[in-house]
Coordinates of C-alpha atoms in Angstrom, one line a residue:
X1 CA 38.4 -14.1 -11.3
X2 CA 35.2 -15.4 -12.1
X3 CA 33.0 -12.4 -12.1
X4 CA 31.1 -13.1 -8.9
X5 CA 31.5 -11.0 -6.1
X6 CA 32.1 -11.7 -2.4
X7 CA 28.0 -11.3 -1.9
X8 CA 27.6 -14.5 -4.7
X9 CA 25.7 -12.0 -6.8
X10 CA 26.9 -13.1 -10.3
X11 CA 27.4 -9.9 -13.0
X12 CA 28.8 -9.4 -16.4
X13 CA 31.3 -6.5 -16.5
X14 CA 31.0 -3.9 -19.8
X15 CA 33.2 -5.3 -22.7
X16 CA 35.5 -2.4 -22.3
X17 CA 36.9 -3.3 -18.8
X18 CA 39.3 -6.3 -20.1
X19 CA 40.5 -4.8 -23.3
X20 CA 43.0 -2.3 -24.3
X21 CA 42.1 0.9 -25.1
X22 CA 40.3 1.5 -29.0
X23 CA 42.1 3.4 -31.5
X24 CA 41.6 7.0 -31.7
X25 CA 38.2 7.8 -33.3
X26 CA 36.5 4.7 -32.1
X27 CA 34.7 3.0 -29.1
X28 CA 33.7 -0.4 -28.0
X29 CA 30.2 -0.5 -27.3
X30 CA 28.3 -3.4 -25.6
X31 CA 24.4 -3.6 -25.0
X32 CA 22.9 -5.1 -21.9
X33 CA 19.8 -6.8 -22.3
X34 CA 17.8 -4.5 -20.4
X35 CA 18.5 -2.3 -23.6
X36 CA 20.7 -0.2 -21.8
X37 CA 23.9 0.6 -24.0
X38 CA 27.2 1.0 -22.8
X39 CA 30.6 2.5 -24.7
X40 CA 33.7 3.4 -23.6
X41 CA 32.6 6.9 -22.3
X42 CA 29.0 7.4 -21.7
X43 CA 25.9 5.1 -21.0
X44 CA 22.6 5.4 -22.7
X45 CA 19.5 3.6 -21.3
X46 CA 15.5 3.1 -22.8
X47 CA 13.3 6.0 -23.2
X48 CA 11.0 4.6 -20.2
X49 CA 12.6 1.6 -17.9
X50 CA 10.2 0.9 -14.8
X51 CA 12.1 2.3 -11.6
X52 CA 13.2 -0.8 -10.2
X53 CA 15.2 -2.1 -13.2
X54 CA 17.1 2.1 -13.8
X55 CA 18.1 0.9 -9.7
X56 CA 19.3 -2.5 -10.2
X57 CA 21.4 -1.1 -13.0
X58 CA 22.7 1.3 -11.0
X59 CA 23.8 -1.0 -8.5
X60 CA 25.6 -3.1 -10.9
X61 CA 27.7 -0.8 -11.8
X62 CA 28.5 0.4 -8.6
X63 CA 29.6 -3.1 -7.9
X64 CA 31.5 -3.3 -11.1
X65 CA 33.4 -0.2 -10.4
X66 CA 34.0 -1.1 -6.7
X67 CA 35.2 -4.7 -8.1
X68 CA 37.2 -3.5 -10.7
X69 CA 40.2 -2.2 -8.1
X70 CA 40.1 -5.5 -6.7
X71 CA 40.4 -7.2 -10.4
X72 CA 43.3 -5.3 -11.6
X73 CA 45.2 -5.7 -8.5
X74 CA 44.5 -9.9 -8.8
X75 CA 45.1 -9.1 -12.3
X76 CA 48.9 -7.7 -12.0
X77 CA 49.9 -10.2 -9.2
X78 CA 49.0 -13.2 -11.6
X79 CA 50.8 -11.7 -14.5
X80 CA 53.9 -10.8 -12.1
X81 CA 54.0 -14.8 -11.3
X82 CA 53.2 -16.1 -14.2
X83 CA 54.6 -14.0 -16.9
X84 CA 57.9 -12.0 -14.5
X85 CA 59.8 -10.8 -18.0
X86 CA 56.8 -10.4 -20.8
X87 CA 54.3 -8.9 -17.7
X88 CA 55.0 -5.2 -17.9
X89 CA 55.3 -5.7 -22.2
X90 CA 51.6 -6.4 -22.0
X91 CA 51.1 -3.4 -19.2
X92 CA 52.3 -0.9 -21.3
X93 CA 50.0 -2.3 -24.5
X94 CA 47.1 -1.1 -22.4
X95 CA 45.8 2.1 -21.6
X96 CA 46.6 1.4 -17.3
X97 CA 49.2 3.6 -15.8
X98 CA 51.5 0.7 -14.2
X99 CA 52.0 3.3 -10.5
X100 CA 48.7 2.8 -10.2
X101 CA 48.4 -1.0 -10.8
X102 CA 51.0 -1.4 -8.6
X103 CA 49.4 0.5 -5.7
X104 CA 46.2 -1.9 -6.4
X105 CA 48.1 -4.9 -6.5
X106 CA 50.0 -4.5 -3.1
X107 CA 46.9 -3.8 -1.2
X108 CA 45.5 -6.8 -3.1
X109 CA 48.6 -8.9 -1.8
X110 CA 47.9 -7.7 1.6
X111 CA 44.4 -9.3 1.8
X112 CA 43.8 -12.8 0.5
X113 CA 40.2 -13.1 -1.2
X114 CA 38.8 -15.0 1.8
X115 CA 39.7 -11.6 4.2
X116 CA 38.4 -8.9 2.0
X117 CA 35.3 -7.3 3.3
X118 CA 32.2 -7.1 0.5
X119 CA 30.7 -4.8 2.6
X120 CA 33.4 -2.5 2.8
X121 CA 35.2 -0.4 -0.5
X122 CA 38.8 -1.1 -2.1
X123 CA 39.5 2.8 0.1
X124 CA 38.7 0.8 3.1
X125 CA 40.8 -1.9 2.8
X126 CA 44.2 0.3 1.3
X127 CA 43.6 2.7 4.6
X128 CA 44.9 -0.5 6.5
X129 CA 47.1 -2.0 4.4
X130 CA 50.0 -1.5 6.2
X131 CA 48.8 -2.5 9.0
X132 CA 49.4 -6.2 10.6
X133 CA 46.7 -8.5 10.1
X134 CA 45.0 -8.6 13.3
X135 CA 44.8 -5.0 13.4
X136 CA 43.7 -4.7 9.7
X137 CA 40.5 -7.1 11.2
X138 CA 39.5 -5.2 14.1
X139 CA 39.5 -2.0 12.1
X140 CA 37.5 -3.8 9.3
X141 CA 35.1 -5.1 11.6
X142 CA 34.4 -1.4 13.4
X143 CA 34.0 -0.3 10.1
X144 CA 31.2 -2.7 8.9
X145 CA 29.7 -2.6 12.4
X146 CA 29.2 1.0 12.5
X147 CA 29.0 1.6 8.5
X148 CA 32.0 4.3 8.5
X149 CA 33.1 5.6 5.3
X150 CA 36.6 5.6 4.3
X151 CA 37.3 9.0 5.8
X152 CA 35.6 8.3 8.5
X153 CA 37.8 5.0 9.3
X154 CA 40.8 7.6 8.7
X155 CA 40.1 9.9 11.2
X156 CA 39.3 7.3 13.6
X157 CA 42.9 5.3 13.0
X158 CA 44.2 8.5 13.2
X159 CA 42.8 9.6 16.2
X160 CA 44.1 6.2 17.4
X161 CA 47.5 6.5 16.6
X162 CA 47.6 10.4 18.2
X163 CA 46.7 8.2 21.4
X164 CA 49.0 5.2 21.5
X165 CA 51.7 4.7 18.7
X166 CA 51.0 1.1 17.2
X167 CA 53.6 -1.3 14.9
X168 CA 53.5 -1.2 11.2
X169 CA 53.5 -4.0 8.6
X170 CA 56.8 -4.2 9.2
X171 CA 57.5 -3.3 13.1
X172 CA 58.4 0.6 12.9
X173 CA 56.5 2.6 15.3
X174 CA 54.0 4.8 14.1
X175 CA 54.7 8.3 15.3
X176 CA 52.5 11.3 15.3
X177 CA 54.4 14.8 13.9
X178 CA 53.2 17.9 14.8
X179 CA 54.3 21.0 12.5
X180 CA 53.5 24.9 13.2
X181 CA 53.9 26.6 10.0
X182 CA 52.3 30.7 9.4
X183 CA 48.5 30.7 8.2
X184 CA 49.1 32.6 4.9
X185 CA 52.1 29.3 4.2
X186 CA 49.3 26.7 5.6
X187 CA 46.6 28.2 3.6
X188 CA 49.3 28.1 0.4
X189 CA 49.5 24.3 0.5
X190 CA 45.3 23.7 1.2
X191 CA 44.9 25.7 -2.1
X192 CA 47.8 23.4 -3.5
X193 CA 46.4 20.4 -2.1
X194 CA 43.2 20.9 -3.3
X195 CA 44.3 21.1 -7.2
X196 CA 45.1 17.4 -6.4
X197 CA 41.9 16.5 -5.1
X198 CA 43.9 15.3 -2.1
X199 CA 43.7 16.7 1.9
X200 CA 46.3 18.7 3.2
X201 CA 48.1 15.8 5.1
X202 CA 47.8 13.4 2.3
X203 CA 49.4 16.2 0.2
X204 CA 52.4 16.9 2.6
X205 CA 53.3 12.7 2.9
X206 CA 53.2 12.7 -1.0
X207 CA 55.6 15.4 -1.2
X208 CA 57.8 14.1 1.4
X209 CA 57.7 10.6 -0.2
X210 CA 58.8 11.8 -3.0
X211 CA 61.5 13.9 -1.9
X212 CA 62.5 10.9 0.1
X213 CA 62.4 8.7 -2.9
X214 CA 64.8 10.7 -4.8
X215 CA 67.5 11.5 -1.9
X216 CA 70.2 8.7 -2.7
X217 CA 70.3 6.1 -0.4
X218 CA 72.9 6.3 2.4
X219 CA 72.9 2.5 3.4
X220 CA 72.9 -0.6 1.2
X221 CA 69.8 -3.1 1.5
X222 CA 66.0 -3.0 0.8
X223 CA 63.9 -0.9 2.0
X224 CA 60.0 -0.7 1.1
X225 CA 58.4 1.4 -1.3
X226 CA 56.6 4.3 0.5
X227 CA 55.3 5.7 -2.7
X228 CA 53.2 2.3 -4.0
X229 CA 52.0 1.8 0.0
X230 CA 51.4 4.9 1.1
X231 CA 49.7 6.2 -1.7
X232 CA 47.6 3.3 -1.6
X233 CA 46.6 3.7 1.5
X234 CA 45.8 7.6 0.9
X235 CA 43.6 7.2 -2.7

């Protein structure tokens, strides 16, 4: 990674983003030279900073935190290859959870540098993951044409799949499931849901995936790992 996005605009990301978390008590700071100060939890700019220089900060860190997904899912994939039995020793010095950098590192793996969109967010990209390739490119290029958000792009692929059931990464259909449950029991699980910061559907797969994950299996083999795609695809 060499800190330039897919737009060529170069950037310097806060000195916090590479390291491990401080010790208790203390935070790294690091000072832009706009005189804008940055620390580990809070950013404090100039008393007066003309308008246009308060928006190009602004965008900068946008970028930076839209980048960032992208870097620690390059990030885990190199130390995977490069480092297979000291990797997760150096995981678990930092302050990531390791479920998470595992959900970022297989949408990473499932588009090379030179497919992912700078136009379009990390979300985007993980709400196709599982999708083959050709299909991951048309729904990327709707996207950008018609400047959908990410839920926006979900409702539409799932409005697609309700029409005509489409292969998976892997060949499995895609199949719609329709559930009636009572309103009070529906309304239950939207206010459970909703602690999560997740939508109802979202909610429901998690629970099944991990119900599903911890039913023994009844066949020998491999079998992919719903909870680090899925979930990917849902956050």
């Amino acid at each position: 990674m060499d800190g330039t996005n897919n737009g060529g605009e170069e950037f310097g990301p806060p000195e916090t983003t590479h390291r491990p978390a401080p010790p208790p008590g203390k935070q790294l700071e690091s000072r832009a030279q706009s005189g804008a100060l940055t620390k580990r939890t809070s950013l404090s700019l100039p008393p007066q900073i003309p308008l246009d220089e308060w928006s190009r900060i602004g965008h900068k860190i946008f970028v930076i935190s839209e980048s960032s997904t992208w870097w620690l899912g390059d990030w885990l994939i190199y130390g995977q290859s490069h480092y297979p039995d000291r990797y997760l020793h150096a995981v678990a010095e930092t302050s990531l959870d390791y479920q998470t950098l595992r959900n970022y590192a297989w949408v990473a793996r499932r588009y090379p540098a030179s497919r992912r969109r700078a136009g379009l967010s990390f979300q985007h990209h993980a709400e196709l993951a599982s999708l083959p390739e050709d299909q991951q490119d048309k729904w990327l290029d709707r996207a950008e044409k018609f400047g959908w958000s990410r839920n926006e792009l979900r409702n539409r692929l799932k409005a697609s799949r309700n029409a005509s059931p489409i292969e998976g990464a892997e060949g499995e259909a895609v199949q719609s499931l329709e559930v009636n449950v009572p309103a009070d029991q529906k309304r239950l699980w939207a206010e459970a849901a909703s602690t999560t910061k997740q939508d109802l559907v979202s909610w429901i797969m998690d629970i099944l995936d991990d119900a599903a994950a911890s039913t023994p299996r009844l066949t020998q083999g491999e079998h992919r790992d719903p909870t680090a795609e899925d979930r990917a695809r849902r956050n």
